[in-house]
PDB file of C-alpha atoms in Angstrom:
ATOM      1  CA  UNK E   4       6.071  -0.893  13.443  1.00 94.00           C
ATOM      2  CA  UNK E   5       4.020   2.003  12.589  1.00 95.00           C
ATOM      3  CA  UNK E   6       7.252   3.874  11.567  1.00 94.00           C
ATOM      4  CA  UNK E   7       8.063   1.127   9.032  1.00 94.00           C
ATOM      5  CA  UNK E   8       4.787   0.870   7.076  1.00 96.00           C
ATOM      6  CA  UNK E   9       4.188   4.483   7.073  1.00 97.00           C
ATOM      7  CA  UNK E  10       7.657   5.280   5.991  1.00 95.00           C
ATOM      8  CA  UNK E  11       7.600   5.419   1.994  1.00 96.00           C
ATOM      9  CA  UNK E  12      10.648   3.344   1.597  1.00 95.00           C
ATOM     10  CA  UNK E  13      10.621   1.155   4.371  1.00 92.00           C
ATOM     11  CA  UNK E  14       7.309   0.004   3.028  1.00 94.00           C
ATOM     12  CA  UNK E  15       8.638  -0.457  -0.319  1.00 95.00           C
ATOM     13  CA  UNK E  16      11.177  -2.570   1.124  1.00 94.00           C
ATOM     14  CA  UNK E  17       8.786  -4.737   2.103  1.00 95.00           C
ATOM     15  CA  UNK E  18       5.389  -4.826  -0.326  1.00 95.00           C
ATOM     16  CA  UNK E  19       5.311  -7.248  -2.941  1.00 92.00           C
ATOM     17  CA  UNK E  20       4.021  -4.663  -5.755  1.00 94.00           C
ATOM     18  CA  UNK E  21       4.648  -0.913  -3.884  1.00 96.00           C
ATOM     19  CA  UNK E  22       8.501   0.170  -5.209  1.00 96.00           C
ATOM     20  CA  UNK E  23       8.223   3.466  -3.966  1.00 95.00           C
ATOM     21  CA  UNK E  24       7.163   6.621  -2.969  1.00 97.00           C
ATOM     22  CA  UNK E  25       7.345  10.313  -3.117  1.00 98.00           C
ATOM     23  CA  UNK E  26       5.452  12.173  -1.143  1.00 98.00           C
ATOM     24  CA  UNK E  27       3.694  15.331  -3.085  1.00 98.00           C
ATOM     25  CA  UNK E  28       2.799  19.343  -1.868  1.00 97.00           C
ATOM     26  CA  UNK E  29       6.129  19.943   0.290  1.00 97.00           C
ATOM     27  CA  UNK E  30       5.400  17.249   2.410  1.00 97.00           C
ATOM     28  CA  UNK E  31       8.037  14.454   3.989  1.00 95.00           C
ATOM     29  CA  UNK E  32       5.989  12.060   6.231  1.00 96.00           C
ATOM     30  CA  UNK E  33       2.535  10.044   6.977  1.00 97.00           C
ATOM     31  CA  UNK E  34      -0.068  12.929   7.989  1.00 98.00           C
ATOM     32  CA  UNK E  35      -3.692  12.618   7.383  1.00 98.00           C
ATOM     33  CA  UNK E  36      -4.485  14.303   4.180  1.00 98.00           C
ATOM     34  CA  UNK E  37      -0.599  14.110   2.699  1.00 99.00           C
ATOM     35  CA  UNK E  38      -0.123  12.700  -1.045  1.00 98.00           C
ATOM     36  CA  UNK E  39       2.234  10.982  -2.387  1.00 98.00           C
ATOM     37  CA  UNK E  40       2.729   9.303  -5.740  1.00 98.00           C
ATOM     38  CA  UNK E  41       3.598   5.538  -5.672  1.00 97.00           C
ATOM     39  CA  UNK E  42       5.816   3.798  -7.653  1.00 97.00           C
ATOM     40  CA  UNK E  43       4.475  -0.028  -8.596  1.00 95.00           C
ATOM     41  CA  UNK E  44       5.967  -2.503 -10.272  1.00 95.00           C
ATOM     42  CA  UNK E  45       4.863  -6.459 -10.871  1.00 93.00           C
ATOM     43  CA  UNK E  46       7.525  -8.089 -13.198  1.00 92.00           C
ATOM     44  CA  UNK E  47       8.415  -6.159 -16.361  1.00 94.00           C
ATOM     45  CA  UNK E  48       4.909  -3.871 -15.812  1.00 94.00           C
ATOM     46  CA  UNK E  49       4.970  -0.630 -14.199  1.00 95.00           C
ATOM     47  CA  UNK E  50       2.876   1.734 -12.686  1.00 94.00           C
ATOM     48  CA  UNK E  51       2.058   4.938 -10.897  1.00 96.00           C
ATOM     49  CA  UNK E  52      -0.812   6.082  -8.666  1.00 97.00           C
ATOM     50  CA  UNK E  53      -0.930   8.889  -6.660  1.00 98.00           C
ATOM     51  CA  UNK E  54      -2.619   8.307  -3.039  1.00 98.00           C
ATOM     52  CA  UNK E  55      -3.921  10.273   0.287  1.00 99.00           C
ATOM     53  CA  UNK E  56      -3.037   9.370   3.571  1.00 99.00           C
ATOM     54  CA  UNK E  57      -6.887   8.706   5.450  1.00 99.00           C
ATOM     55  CA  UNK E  58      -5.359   7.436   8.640  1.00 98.00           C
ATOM     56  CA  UNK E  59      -1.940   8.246  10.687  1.00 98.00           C
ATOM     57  CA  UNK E  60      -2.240   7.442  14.032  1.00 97.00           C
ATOM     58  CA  UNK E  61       0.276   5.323  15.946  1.00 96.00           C
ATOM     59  CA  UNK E  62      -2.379   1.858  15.454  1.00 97.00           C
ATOM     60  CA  UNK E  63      -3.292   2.546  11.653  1.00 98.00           C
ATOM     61  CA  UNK E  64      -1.978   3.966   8.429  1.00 98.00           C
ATOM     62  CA  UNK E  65      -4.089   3.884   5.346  1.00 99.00           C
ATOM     63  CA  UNK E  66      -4.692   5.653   1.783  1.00 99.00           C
ATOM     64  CA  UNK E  67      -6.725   5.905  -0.797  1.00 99.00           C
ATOM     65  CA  UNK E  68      -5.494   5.219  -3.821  1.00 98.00           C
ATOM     66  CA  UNK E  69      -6.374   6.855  -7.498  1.00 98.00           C
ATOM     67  CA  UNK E  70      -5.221   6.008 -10.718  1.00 94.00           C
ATOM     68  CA  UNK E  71      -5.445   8.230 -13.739  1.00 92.00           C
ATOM     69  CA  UNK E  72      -7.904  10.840 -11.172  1.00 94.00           C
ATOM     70  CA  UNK E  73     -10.098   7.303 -10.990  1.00 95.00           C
ATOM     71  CA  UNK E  74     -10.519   5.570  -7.665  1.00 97.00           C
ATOM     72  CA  UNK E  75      -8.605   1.796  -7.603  1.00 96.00           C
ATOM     73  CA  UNK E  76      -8.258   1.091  -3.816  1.00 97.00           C
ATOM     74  CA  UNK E  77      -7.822   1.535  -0.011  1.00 98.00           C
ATOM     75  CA  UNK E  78      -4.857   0.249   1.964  1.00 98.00           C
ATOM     76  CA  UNK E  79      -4.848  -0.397   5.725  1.00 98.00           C
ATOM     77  CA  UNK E  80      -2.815  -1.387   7.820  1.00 98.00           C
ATOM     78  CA  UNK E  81      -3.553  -2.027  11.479  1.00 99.00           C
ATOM     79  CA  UNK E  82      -1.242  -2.426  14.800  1.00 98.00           C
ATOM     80  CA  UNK E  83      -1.928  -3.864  17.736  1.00 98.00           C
ATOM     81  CA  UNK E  84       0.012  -4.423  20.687  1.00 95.00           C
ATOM     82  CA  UNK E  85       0.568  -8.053  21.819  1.00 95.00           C
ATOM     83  CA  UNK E  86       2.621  -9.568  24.660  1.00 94.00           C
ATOM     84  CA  UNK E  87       5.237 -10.104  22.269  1.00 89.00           C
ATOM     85  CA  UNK E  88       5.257  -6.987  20.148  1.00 92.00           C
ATOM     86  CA  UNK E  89       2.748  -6.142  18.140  1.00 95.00           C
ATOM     87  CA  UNK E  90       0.098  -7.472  15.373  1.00 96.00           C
ATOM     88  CA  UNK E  91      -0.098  -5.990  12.026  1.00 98.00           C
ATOM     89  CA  UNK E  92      -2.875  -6.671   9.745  1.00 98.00           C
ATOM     90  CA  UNK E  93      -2.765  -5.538   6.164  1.00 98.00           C
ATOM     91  CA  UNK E  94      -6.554  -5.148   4.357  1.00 98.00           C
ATOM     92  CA  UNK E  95      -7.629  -3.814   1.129  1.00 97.00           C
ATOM     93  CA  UNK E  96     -10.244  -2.715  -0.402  1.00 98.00           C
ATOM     94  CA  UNK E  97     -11.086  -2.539  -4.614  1.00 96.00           C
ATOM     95  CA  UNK E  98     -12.394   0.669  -5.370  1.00 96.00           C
ATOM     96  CA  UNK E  99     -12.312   0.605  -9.212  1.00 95.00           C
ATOM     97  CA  UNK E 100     -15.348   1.775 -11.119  1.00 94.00           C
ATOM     98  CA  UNK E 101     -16.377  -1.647 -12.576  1.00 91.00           C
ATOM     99  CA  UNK E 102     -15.900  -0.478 -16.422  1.00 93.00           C
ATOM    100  CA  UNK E 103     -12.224   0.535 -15.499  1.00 91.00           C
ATOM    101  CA  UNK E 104     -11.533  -2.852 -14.069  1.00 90.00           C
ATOM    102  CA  UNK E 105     -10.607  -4.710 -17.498  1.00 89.00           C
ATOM    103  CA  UNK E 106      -8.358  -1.846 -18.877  1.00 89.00           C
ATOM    104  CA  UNK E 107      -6.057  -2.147 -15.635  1.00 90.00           C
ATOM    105  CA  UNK E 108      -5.264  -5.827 -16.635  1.00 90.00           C
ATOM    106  CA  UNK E 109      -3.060  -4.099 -19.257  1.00 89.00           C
ATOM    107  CA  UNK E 110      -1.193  -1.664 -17.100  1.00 89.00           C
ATOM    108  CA  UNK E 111      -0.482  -4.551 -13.988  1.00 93.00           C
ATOM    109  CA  UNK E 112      -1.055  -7.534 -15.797  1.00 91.00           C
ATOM    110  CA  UNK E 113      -3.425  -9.193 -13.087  1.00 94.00           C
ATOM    111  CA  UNK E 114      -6.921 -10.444 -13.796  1.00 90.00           C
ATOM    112  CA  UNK E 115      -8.015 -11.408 -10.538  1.00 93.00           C
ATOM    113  CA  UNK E 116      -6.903  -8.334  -7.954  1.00 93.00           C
ATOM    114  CA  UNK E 117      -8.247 -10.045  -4.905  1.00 94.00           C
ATOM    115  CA  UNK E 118      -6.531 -13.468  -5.257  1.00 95.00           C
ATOM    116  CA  UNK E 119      -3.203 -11.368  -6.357  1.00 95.00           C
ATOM    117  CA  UNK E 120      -3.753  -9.012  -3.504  1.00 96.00           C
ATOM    118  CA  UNK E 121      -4.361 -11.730  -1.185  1.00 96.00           C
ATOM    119  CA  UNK E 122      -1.065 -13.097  -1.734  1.00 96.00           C
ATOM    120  CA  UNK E 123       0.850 -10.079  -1.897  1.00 96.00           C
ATOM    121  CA  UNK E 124      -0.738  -9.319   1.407  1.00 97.00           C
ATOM    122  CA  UNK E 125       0.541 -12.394   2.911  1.00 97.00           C
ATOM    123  CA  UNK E 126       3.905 -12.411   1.281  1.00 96.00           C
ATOM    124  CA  UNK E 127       4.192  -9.034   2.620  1.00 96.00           C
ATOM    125  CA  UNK E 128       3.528  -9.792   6.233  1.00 97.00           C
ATOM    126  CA  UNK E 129       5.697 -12.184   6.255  1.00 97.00           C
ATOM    127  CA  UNK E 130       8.891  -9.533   5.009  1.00 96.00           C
ATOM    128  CA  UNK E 131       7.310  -7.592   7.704  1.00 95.00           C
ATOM    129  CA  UNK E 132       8.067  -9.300  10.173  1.00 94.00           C
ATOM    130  CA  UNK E 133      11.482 -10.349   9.391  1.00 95.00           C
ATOM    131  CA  UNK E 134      12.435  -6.473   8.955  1.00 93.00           C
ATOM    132  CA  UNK E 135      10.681  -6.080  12.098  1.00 91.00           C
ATOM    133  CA  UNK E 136      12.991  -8.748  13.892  1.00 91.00           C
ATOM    134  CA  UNK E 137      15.946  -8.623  12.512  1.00 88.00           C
TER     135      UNK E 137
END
């Protein structure tokens, strides 16, 4: 599991907003400390950010995300083993300065992040797990 959300375009594959990836400085996988500049897209809006891997062990992958040299977020996602496989949870975390927050409505189109992350998160997951099964 770790292989497919730390992999640029397997995540993509699966994220609700995240298109893609490219990771930045001559470097091709997760490693704590590695950029990489995301593609994002939600309808006809699109975006870029460019974020560093904080996290890259076998149970966790996460990043900090910037936008524009400005801090916007934190992703995380977390694995744990289960009888079954495994448990992933997916958490975020809004780290835009609270003056930026109005002028990013025009670049995603959202006005309230954490209700549109919160279902992104979810509808995530769920393609998660069905790449994960099938």
């Amino acid at each position: 599991m770790y292989a497919l959300v730390s992999d640029l375009p397997g995540l993509a594959g699966v994220a609700e907003e995240f298109a893609g990836g490219k990771w930045l400085g001559g470097v091709n996988q997760a490693q704590i400390g590695a950029r990489f500049r995301g593609s994002n897209r939600r309808g006809i809006r699109f975006w870029t950010t460019v974020s560093t891997v904080t996290d890259a062990s076998p149970s966790r992958f996460a990043f900090e995300v910037k936008s524009m040299g400005l801090p916007v977020s934190r992703w995380q996602y977390d694995i744990e083993p289960t009888d079954g496989g495994c448990q992933v949870t997916e958490s975020t975390w809004d780290r835009r300065p609270g003056w930026f927050r109005p002028l990013t409505y025009f670049a995603t189109g959202v006005t309230d992040r954490s209700v549109h992350n919160q279902r992104n998160i979810e509808r995530t997951l769920a393609s998660l797990k069905q790449a994960a099964e099938s």
